[in-house]
C-alpha cells in the first residue's frame, strides 16, 4: 500500500509539473522519481505530497526580494516588497536608486539592506551584473557572480540558483527550514549545523535541489502550511 501511494505521488508530480505554473527546480518530476526509491523521500511523498514551489523570475525584483528575506521570514519580506512596489514604479534599478532613505525605511529596510539593495541596483544599472549572462552560466560561475555583489552571501546565492534559475543540484545547507526539516525527518536530537548538512547532502547528487524541496514540503506539511505566495510579477 505504501509503495502504491508513493507511485501515485510520483505520477501526480509528473502530470502537474507540465503546464501552467512552472515549479522549481528544473527536472522536478525526474528528480522526484529518482529520489522516491529512498524510504525517507517515499515517506514524505506519501504524507506531504510532492513539493510545489513556484519558479521565480530571473531578474532584479527577485534578487532584491531575496535580500529582503535575509534574517526575516518570507512573509515579512513579502510585506516589505509589497510596500516598496507600491512606491517604486516600475521597480527597476534606475527608479530604485532614486529613492531616499526615508522611503526605504518606511518599507522596512534596515540601513544594511539599503546598502545591499543599492549596490545590486547600481551593478545592474552600470552593466557589471547581467541577469541574462547569469542564466547562461554554469553553477559555479553563476555562484561566483552572485557572491561578488555585496550583501549576497552563500545562502542568498543558493536560493537564487534554485528558485530563479531552477538549477537541480543546489543544496542551501544554511537554510533554517531545511535544517529543522532534516532534524525532524532523520530523528536528530537537535538542529544540524550547516557543515553537517553539506556532508549529508552529498548523498542526493545530482538532485539536491529536489531533495531540499521535499524536505521543505515536509516542514510545511507538519505545520499545516503551504508554500508562501509572492507578488505575481516575481514568478516565471
CSV table of C-alpha atoms in Angstrom, one decimal:
chain,number,residue,atom,x,y,z
A,1,UNK,CA,0.0,0.0,0.0
A,2,UNK,CA,2.8,2.4,0.9
A,3,UNK,CA,4.6,1.8,-2.4
A,4,UNK,CA,1.4,2.3,-4.3
A,5,UNK,CA,0.9,5.7,-2.6
A,6,UNK,CA,4.4,6.7,-3.4
A,7,UNK,CA,3.9,5.8,-7.1
A,8,UNK,CA,0.7,7.8,-7.2
A,9,UNK,CA,2.5,10.8,-5.8
A,10,UNK,CA,5.3,10.5,-8.3
A,11,UNK,CA,2.8,10.1,-11.2
A,12,UNK,CA,0.8,13.2,-9.9
A,13,UNK,CA,4.1,15.1,-9.8
A,14,UNK,CA,4.8,14.2,-13.5
A,15,UNK,CA,1.3,15.3,-14.5
A,16,UNK,CA,1.3,18.6,-12.6
A,17,UNK,CA,4.8,19.7,-13.4
A,18,UNK,CA,4.0,20.2,-17.0
A,19,UNK,CA,1.6,23.1,-17.9
A,20,UNK,CA,0.7,26.5,-16.4
A,21,UNK,CA,2.7,27.1,-13.4
A,22,UNK,CA,6.5,26.5,-13.5
A,23,UNK,CA,7.9,24.8,-10.5
A,24,UNK,CA,11.4,24.9,-9.1
A,25,UNK,CA,13.8,23.3,-9.9
A,26,UNK,CA,14.2,22.1,-13.5
A,27,UNK,CA,13.6,18.4,-13.8
A,28,UNK,CA,11.5,18.3,-10.6
A,29,UNK,CA,9.4,15.3,-11.7
A,30,UNK,CA,12.5,13.4,-12.8
A,31,UNK,CA,14.3,14.2,-9.6
A,32,UNK,CA,11.3,13.0,-7.5
A,33,UNK,CA,11.3,9.7,-9.4
A,34,UNK,CA,15.0,9.2,-8.7
A,35,UNK,CA,14.7,10.0,-5.0
A,36,UNK,CA,11.4,8.2,-4.3
A,37,UNK,CA,13.2,4.9,-4.0
A,38,UNK,CA,14.7,6.1,-0.7
A,39,UNK,CA,12.5,5.4,2.3
A,40,UNK,CA,12.8,9.0,3.7
A,41,UNK,CA,11.6,10.6,0.5
A,42,UNK,CA,9.0,7.9,-0.1
A,43,UNK,CA,7.5,8.7,3.3
A,44,UNK,CA,7.5,12.5,2.6
A,45,UNK,CA,5.7,11.9,-0.7
A,46,UNK,CA,3.1,9.7,1.0
A,47,UNK,CA,2.3,12.0,3.8
A,48,UNK,CA,3.0,15.5,2.5
A,49,UNK,CA,2.8,15.0,-1.3
A,50,UNK,CA,5.2,16.4,-3.9
A,51,UNK,CA,6.6,19.9,-3.5
A,52,UNK,CA,5.0,22.8,-5.3
A,53,UNK,CA,7.4,25.8,-5.1
A,54,UNK,CA,6.9,28.1,-8.0
A,55,UNK,CA,9.9,29.2,-10.0
A,56,UNK,CA,10.8,32.8,-9.6
A,57,UNK,CA,11.6,35.2,-12.4
A,58,UNK,CA,15.3,35.8,-13.2
A,59,UNK,CA,15.7,39.5,-12.6
A,60,UNK,CA,16.3,42.4,-10.3
A,61,UNK,CA,13.0,42.2,-8.4
A,62,UNK,CA,13.6,38.5,-7.4
A,63,UNK,CA,17.2,39.1,-6.2
A,64,UNK,CA,16.0,42.2,-4.3
A,65,UNK,CA,13.3,40.1,-2.6
A,66,UNK,CA,15.9,37.5,-1.5
A,67,UNK,CA,17.9,40.3,0.1
A,68,UNK,CA,14.8,41.3,2.0
A,69,UNK,CA,14.3,37.7,3.1
A,70,UNK,CA,17.7,37.7,4.9
A,71,UNK,CA,17.2,37.3,8.6
A,72,UNK,CA,13.4,37.6,8.4
A,73,UNK,CA,10.5,35.4,7.4
A,74,UNK,CA,9.4,35.1,3.8
A,75,UNK,CA,6.0,36.6,4.9
A,76,UNK,CA,7.7,39.6,6.4
A,77,UNK,CA,9.9,40.1,3.3
A,78,UNK,CA,6.8,39.8,1.1
A,79,UNK,CA,5.2,42.7,3.0
A,80,UNK,CA,8.3,44.8,2.7
A,81,UNK,CA,8.4,44.1,-1.1
A,82,UNK,CA,4.7,44.9,-1.4
A,83,UNK,CA,5.2,48.3,0.2
A,84,UNK,CA,8.2,49.0,-2.0
A,85,UNK,CA,6.5,48.0,-5.2
A,86,UNK,CA,3.7,50.4,-4.4
A,87,UNK,CA,6.1,53.3,-4.1
A,88,UNK,CA,8.7,52.4,-6.8
A,89,UNK,CA,7.1,52.2,-10.2
A,90,UNK,CA,8.4,50.5,-12.1
A,91,UNK,CA,10.5,48.5,-9.7
A,92,UNK,CA,13.8,48.7,-11.6
A,93,UNK,CA,17.4,49.6,-10.8
A,94,UNK,CA,17.1,53.2,-12.1
A,95,UNK,CA,13.9,54.1,-10.2
A,96,UNK,CA,15.0,52.2,-7.1
A,97,UNK,CA,18.3,54.2,-6.9
A,98,UNK,CA,16.2,57.4,-6.9
A,99,UNK,CA,14.5,56.5,-3.6
A,100,UNK,CA,15.8,58.2,-0.4
A,101,UNK,CA,16.5,56.6,2.9
A,102,UNK,CA,13.1,57.7,4.4
A,103,UNK,CA,11.1,55.9,1.7
A,104,UNK,CA,13.2,52.8,2.1
A,105,UNK,CA,12.8,52.9,5.9
A,106,UNK,CA,9.1,53.2,5.5
A,107,UNK,CA,9.2,50.0,3.5
A,108,UNK,CA,11.1,48.2,6.3
A,109,UNK,CA,14.6,48.4,5.0
A,110,UNK,CA,17.4,48.3,7.6
A,111,UNK,CA,20.4,50.5,6.9
A,112,UNK,CA,22.4,47.4,5.9
A,113,UNK,CA,19.7,46.2,3.5
A,114,UNK,CA,19.6,49.7,1.9
A,115,UNK,CA,23.3,49.4,1.2
A,116,UNK,CA,23.0,45.9,-0.2
A,117,UNK,CA,20.0,46.7,-2.4
A,118,UNK,CA,21.6,49.9,-3.8
A,119,UNK,CA,24.8,48.1,-4.5
A,120,UNK,CA,22.8,45.5,-6.5
A,121,UNK,CA,20.8,48.2,-8.3
A,122,UNK,CA,24.0,50.1,-9.2
A,123,UNK,CA,25.7,47.0,-10.5
A,124,UNK,CA,22.8,46.1,-12.7
A,125,UNK,CA,22.4,49.7,-13.9
A,126,UNK,CA,26.1,50.0,-15.0
A,127,UNK,CA,26.0,46.6,-16.6
A,128,UNK,CA,28.6,44.8,-14.4
A,129,UNK,CA,26.0,42.4,-13.3
A,130,UNK,CA,23.8,40.9,-16.0
A,131,UNK,CA,20.9,38.5,-15.4
A,132,UNK,CA,20.9,37.0,-18.9
A,133,UNK,CA,24.6,36.2,-18.5
A,134,UNK,CA,23.9,34.7,-15.1
A,135,UNK,CA,21.2,32.4,-16.5
A,136,UNK,CA,23.6,31.1,-19.2
A,137,UNK,CA,26.5,30.4,-16.8
A,138,UNK,CA,27.4,27.1,-15.1
A,139,UNK,CA,26.5,26.7,-11.5
A,140,UNK,CA,30.0,27.6,-10.1
A,141,UNK,CA,30.3,30.7,-12.3
A,142,UNK,CA,26.8,31.9,-11.5
A,143,UNK,CA,27.5,31.4,-7.8
A,144,UNK,CA,30.7,33.4,-8.1
A,145,UNK,CA,28.9,36.3,-9.9
A,146,UNK,CA,26.3,36.4,-7.2
A,147,UNK,CA,28.8,36.3,-4.4
A,148,UNK,CA,30.6,39.3,-6.0
A,149,UNK,CA,27.6,41.5,-5.1
A,150,UNK,CA,27.9,42.9,-1.5
A,151,UNK,CA,25.2,41.5,0.7
A,152,UNK,CA,24.8,38.3,-1.4
A,153,UNK,CA,26.1,35.5,0.7
A,154,UNK,CA,26.1,31.8,0.0
A,155,UNK,CA,22.5,31.3,1.3
A,156,UNK,CA,21.1,34.1,-0.9
A,157,UNK,CA,23.1,32.8,-3.9
A,158,UNK,CA,21.9,29.3,-3.5
A,159,UNK,CA,18.3,30.3,-3.0
A,160,UNK,CA,18.5,32.3,-6.2
A,161,UNK,CA,20.2,29.5,-8.1
A,162,UNK,CA,17.5,27.1,-7.0
A,163,UNK,CA,14.3,29.2,-7.3
A,164,UNK,CA,15.1,31.7,-10.0
A,165,UNK,CA,17.5,29.8,-12.3
A,166,UNK,CA,15.9,26.4,-11.5
A,167,UNK,CA,19.2,24.6,-11.0
A,168,UNK,CA,18.6,21.0,-10.0
A,169,UNK,CA,21.6,20.3,-7.8
A,170,UNK,CA,21.8,23.1,-5.3
A,171,UNK,CA,21.9,22.5,-1.5
A,172,UNK,CA,21.3,25.5,0.7
A,173,UNK,CA,22.6,23.9,3.9
A,174,UNK,CA,22.4,27.2,5.9
A,175,UNK,CA,18.6,27.4,5.5
A,176,UNK,CA,16.9,27.2,8.8
A,177,UNK,CA,13.8,25.5,7.4
A,178,UNK,CA,15.9,22.8,5.7
A,179,UNK,CA,17.8,22.2,8.9
A,180,UNK,CA,14.7,21.8,11.0
A,181,UNK,CA,13.0,19.6,8.4
A,182,UNK,CA,16.0,17.3,8.3
A,183,UNK,CA,16.2,17.1,12.1
A,184,UNK,CA,12.6,16.0,12.1
A,185,UNK,CA,12.8,13.6,9.3
A,186,UNK,CA,16.1,12.0,10.4
A,187,UNK,CA,15.1,11.9,14.1
A,188,UNK,CA,18.1,14.0,15.1
A,189,UNK,CA,18.2,15.3,18.6
A,190,UNK,CA,18.9,18.9,17.6
A,191,UNK,CA,19.0,21.1,14.5
A,192,UNK,CA,22.1,20.1,12.5
A,193,UNK,CA,24.8,22.6,11.7
A,194,UNK,CA,25.5,23.8,8.1
A,195,UNK,CA,28.6,21.7,7.8
A,196,UNK,CA,26.8,18.5,8.7
A,197,UNK,CA,24.0,19.3,6.3
A,198,UNK,CA,26.5,19.9,3.5
A,199,UNK,CA,28.0,16.5,4.2
A,200,UNK,CA,24.6,14.7,4.3
A,201,UNK,CA,23.5,16.4,1.1
A,202,UNK,CA,26.2,14.8,-1.0
A,203,UNK,CA,24.2,11.6,-0.9
A,204,UNK,CA,21.5,13.2,-3.1
A,205,UNK,CA,23.6,14.5,-6.0
A,206,UNK,CA,22.6,15.3,-8.8
A,207,UNK,CA,19.2,16.1,-7.4
A,208,UNK,CA,20.0,18.0,-4.2
A,209,UNK,CA,17.6,20.9,-5.1
A,210,UNK,CA,14.8,18.3,-5.3
A,211,UNK,CA,15.8,16.8,-2.0
A,212,UNK,CA,15.7,20.2,-0.4
A,213,UNK,CA,12.2,20.9,-1.8
A,214,UNK,CA,11.0,17.6,-0.5
A,215,UNK,CA,12.3,18.4,3.0
A,216,UNK,CA,10.8,21.9,2.8
A,217,UNK,CA,7.5,20.3,1.8
A,218,UNK,CA,7.6,18.0,4.9
A,219,UNK,CA,8.3,21.0,7.1
A,220,UNK,CA,5.3,23.0,5.8
A,221,UNK,CA,3.0,20.0,5.9
A,222,UNK,CA,3.9,19.2,9.5
A,223,UNK,CA,2.8,22.8,10.4
A,224,UNK,CA,-0.4,22.9,8.3
A,225,UNK,CA,1.2,25.4,6.0
A,226,UNK,CA,1.7,25.7,2.2
A,227,UNK,CA,4.4,27.5,0.2
A,228,UNK,CA,4.1,31.3,0.6
A,229,UNK,CA,2.7,33.3,-2.3
A,230,UNK,CA,4.8,36.2,-3.6
A,231,UNK,CA,3.8,39.1,-5.8
A,232,UNK,CA,2.7,37.7,-9.2
A,233,UNK,CA,5.4,39.6,-11.1
A,234,UNK,CA,8.1,37.7,-9.2
A,235,UNK,CA,7.1,34.4,-10.8
A,236,UNK,CA,8.4,32.9,-14.1
